[in-house]
PDB file of C-alpha atoms in Angstrom:
ATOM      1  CA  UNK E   1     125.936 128.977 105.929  1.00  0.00           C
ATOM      2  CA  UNK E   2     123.825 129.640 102.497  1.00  0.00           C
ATOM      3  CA  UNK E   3     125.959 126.986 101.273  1.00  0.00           C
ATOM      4  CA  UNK E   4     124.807 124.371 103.206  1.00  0.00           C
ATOM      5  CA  UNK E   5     121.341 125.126 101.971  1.00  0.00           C
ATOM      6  CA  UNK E   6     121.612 125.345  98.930  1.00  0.00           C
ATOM      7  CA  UNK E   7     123.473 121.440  98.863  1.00  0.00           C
ATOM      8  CA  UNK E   8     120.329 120.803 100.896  1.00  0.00           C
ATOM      9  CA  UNK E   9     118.059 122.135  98.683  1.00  0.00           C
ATOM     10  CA  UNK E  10     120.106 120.708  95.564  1.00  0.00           C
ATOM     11  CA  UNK E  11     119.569 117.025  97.538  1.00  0.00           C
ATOM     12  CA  UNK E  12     116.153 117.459  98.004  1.00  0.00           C
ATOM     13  CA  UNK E  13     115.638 118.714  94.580  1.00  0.00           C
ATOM     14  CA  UNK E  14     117.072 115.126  93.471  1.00  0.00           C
ATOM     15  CA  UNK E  15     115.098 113.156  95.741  1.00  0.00           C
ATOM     16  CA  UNK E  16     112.020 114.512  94.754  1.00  0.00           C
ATOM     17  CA  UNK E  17     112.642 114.475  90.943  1.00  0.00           C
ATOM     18  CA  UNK E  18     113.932 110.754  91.505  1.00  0.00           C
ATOM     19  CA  UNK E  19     110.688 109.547  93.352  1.00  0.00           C
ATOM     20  CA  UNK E  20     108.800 111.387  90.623  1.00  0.00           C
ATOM     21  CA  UNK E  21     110.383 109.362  88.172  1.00  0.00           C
ATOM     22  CA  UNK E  22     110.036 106.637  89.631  1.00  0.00           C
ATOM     23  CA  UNK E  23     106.116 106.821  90.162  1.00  0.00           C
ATOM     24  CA  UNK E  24     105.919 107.571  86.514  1.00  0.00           C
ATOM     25  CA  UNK E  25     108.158 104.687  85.216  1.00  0.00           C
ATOM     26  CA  UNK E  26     105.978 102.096  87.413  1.00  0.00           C
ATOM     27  CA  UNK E  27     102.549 103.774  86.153  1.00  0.00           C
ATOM     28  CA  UNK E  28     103.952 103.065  82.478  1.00  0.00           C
ATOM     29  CA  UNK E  29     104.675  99.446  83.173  1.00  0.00           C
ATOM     30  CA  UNK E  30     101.535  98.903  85.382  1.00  0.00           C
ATOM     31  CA  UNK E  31      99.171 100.214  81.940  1.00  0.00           C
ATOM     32  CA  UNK E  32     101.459  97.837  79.739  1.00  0.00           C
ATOM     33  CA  UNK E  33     101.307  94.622  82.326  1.00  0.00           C
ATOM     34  CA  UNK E  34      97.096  95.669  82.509  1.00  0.00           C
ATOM     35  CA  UNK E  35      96.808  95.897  78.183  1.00  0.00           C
ATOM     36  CA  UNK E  36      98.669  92.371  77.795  1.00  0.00           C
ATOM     37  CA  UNK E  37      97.015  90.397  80.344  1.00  0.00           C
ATOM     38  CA  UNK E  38      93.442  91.081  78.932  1.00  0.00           C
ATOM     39  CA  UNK E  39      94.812  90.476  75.540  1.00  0.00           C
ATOM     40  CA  UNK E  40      96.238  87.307  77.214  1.00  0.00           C
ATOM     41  CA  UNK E  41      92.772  87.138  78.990  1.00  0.00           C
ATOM     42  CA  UNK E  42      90.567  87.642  75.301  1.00  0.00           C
ATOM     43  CA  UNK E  43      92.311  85.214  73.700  1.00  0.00           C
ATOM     44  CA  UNK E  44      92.419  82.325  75.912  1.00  0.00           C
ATOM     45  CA  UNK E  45      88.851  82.870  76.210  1.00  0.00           C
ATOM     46  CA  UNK E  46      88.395  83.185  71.888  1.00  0.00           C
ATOM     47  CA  UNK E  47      90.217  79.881  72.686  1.00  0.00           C
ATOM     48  CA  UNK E  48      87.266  78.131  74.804  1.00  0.00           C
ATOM     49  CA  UNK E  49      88.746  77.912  78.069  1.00  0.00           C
ATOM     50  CA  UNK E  50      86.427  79.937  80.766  1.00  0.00           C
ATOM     51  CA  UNK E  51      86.831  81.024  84.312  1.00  0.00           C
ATOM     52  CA  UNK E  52      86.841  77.816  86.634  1.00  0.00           C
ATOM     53  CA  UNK E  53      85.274  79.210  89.180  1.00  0.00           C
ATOM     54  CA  UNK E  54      82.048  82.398  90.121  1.00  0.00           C
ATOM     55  CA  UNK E  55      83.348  85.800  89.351  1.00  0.00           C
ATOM     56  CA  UNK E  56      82.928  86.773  93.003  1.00  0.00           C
ATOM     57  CA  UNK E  57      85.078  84.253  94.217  1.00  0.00           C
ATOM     58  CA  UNK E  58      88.862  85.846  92.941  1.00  0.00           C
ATOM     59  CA  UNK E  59      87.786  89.228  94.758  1.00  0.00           C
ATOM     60  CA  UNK E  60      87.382  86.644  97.659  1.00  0.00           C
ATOM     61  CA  UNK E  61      90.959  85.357  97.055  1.00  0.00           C
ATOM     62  CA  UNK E  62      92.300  88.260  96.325  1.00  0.00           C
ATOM     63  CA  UNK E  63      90.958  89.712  99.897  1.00  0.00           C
ATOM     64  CA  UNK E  64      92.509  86.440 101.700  1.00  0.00           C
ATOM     65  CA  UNK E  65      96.124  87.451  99.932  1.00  0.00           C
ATOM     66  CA  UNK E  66      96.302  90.982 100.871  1.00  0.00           C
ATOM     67  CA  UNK E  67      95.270  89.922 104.390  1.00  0.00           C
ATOM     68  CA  UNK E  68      97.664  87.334 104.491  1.00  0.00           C
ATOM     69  CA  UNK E  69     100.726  89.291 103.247  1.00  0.00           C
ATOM     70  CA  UNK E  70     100.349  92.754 102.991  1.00  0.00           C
ATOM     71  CA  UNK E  71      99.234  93.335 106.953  1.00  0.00           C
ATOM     72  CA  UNK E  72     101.991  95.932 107.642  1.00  0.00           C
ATOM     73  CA  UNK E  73     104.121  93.557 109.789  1.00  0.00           C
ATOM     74  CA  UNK E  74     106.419  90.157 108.956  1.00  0.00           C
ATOM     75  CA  UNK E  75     105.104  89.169 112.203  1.00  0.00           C
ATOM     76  CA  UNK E  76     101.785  89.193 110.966  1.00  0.00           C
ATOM     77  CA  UNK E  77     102.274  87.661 107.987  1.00  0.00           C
ATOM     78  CA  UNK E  78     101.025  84.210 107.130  1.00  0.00           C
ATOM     79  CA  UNK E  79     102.594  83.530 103.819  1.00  0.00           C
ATOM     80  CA  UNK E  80     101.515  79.569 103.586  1.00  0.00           C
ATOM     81  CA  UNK E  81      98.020  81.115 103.627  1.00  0.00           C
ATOM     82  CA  UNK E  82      98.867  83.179 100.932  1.00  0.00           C
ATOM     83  CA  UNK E  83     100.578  80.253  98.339  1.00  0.00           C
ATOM     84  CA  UNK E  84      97.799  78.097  99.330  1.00  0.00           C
ATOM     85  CA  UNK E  85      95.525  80.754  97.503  1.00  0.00           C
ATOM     86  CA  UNK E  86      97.720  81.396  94.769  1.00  0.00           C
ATOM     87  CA  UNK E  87      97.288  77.714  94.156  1.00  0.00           C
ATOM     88  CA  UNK E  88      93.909  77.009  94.018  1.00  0.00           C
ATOM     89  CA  UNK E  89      93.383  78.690  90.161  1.00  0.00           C
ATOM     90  CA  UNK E  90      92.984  75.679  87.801  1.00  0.00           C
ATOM     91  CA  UNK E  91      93.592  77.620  84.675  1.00  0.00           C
ATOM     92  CA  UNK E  92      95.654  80.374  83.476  1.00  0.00           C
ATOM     93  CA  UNK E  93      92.396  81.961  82.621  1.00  0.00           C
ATOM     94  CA  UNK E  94      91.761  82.239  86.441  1.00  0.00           C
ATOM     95  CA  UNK E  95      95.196  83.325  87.666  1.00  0.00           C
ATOM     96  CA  UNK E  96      94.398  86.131  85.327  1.00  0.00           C
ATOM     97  CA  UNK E  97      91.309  87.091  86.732  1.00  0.00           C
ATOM     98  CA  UNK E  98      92.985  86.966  90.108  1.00  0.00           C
ATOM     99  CA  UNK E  99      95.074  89.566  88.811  1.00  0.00           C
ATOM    100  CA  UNK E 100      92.697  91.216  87.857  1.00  0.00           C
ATOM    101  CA  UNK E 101      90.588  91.247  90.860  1.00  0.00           C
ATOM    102  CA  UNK E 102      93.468  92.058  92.825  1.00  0.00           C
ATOM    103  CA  UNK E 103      93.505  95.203  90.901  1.00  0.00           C
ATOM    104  CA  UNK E 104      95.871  97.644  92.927  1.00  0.00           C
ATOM    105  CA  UNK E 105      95.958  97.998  96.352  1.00  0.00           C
ATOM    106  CA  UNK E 106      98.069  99.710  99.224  1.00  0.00           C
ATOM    107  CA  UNK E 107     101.060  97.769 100.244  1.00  0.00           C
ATOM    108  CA  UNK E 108     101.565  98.574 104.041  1.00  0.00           C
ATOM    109  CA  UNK E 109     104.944  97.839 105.753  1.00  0.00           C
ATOM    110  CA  UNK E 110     105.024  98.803 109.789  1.00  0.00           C
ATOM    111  CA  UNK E 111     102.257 101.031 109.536  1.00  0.00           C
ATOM    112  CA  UNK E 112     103.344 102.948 106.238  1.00  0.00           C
ATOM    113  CA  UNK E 113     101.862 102.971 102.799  1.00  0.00           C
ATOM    114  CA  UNK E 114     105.091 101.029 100.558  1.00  0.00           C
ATOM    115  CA  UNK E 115     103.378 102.194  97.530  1.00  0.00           C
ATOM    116  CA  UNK E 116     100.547 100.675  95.101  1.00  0.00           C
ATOM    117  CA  UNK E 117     101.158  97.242  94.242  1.00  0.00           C
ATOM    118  CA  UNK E 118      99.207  95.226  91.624  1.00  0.00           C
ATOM    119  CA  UNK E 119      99.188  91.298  92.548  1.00  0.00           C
ATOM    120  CA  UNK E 120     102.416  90.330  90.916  1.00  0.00           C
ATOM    121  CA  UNK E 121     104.290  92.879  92.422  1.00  0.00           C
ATOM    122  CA  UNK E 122     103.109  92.394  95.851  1.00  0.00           C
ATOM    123  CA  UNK E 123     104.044  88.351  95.568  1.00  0.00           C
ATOM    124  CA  UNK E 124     107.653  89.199  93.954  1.00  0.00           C
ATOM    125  CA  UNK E 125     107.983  91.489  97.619  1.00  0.00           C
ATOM    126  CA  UNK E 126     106.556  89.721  99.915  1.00  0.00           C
ATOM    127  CA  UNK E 127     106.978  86.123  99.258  1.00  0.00           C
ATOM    128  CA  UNK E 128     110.693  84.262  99.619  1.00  0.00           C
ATOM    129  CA  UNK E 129     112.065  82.818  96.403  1.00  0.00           C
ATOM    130  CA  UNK E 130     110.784  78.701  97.622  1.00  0.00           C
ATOM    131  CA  UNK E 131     107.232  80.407  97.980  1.00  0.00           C
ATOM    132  CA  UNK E 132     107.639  81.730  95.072  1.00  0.00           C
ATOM    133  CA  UNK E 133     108.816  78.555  93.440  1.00  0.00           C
ATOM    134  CA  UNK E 134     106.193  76.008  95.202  1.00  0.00           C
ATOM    135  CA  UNK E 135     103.418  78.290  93.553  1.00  0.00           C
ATOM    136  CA  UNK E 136     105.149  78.415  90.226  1.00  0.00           C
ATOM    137  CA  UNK E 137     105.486  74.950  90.324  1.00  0.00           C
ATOM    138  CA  UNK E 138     101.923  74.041  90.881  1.00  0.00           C
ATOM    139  CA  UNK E 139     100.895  76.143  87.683  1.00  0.00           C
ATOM    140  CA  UNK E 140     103.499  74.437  85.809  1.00  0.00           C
ATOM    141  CA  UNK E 141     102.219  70.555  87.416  1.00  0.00           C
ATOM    142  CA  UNK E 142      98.527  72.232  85.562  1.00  0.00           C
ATOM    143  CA  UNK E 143      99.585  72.764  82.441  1.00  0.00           C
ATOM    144  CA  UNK E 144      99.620  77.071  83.978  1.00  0.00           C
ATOM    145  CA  UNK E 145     101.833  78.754  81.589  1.00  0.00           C
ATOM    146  CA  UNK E 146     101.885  81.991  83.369  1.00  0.00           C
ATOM    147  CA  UNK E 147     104.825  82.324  86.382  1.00  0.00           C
ATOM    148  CA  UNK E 148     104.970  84.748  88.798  1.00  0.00           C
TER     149      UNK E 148
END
């Protein structure tokens, strides 16, 4: 019988370790994805080009997105509202500060927390690969360098 819980403990022992890991890998790529988009963000803006629209509006946007997709429920969900917000940046300058405004925010999937997702994250899980695409497309059909 001690057997059995020590396999459980070993189990546990590994999932918890795992998740750890895992929390601390994404935190280390979330700081690194943060420092190069405001160097991205500095020098586009050492360049000339400047935000296209009032600061206040991509906290606006990026209220309408997590409403739109990150309700809790695929029923919910109204992921044309969401690419029709992605598109509206006219610069890469603004997509940025999108991002930006986004910050990170709770993910919730049926009533649970799915974790802390910055902007591009939540848009690589939540949209389909065409949404994906139609709002890629419209940065490219700008002159947009920057893809999600």
């Amino acid at each position: 019988m001690s057997r059995i819980y020590i396999h459980i403990a070993i189990v546990l022992g590994f999932l918890i370790t795992t998740a750890i890991l895992i929390s601390v890998v994404k935190n280390l790529f979330s700081k690194a994805d943060d420092k190069a988009r405001l160097d991205r963000q500095m020098a586009l803006e050492n360049a000339g080009m400047r935000l296209s629209f009032p600061v206040h509006q991509y906290g606006d946007w990026a209220d309408q997105i997590q409403d739109a997709i990150a309700r809790g429920s695929a029923v919910q969900d109204d992921p044309a509202k969401a690419v029709a917000v992605l598109k509206r940046p006219v610069n890469e300058l603004d997509i940025l500060e999108l991002i930006s405004a986004y910050g990170v925010r709770k993910d919730i999937v049926f009533g649970f927390n799915d974790g802390d997702k910055n902007l591009p994250q939540l848009i690589a899980d939540e949209l389909d690969t065409e949404e994906t695409e139609e709002v890629n497309a419209n940065y490219r059909q700008k002159g947009i360098q920057y893809q999600f």
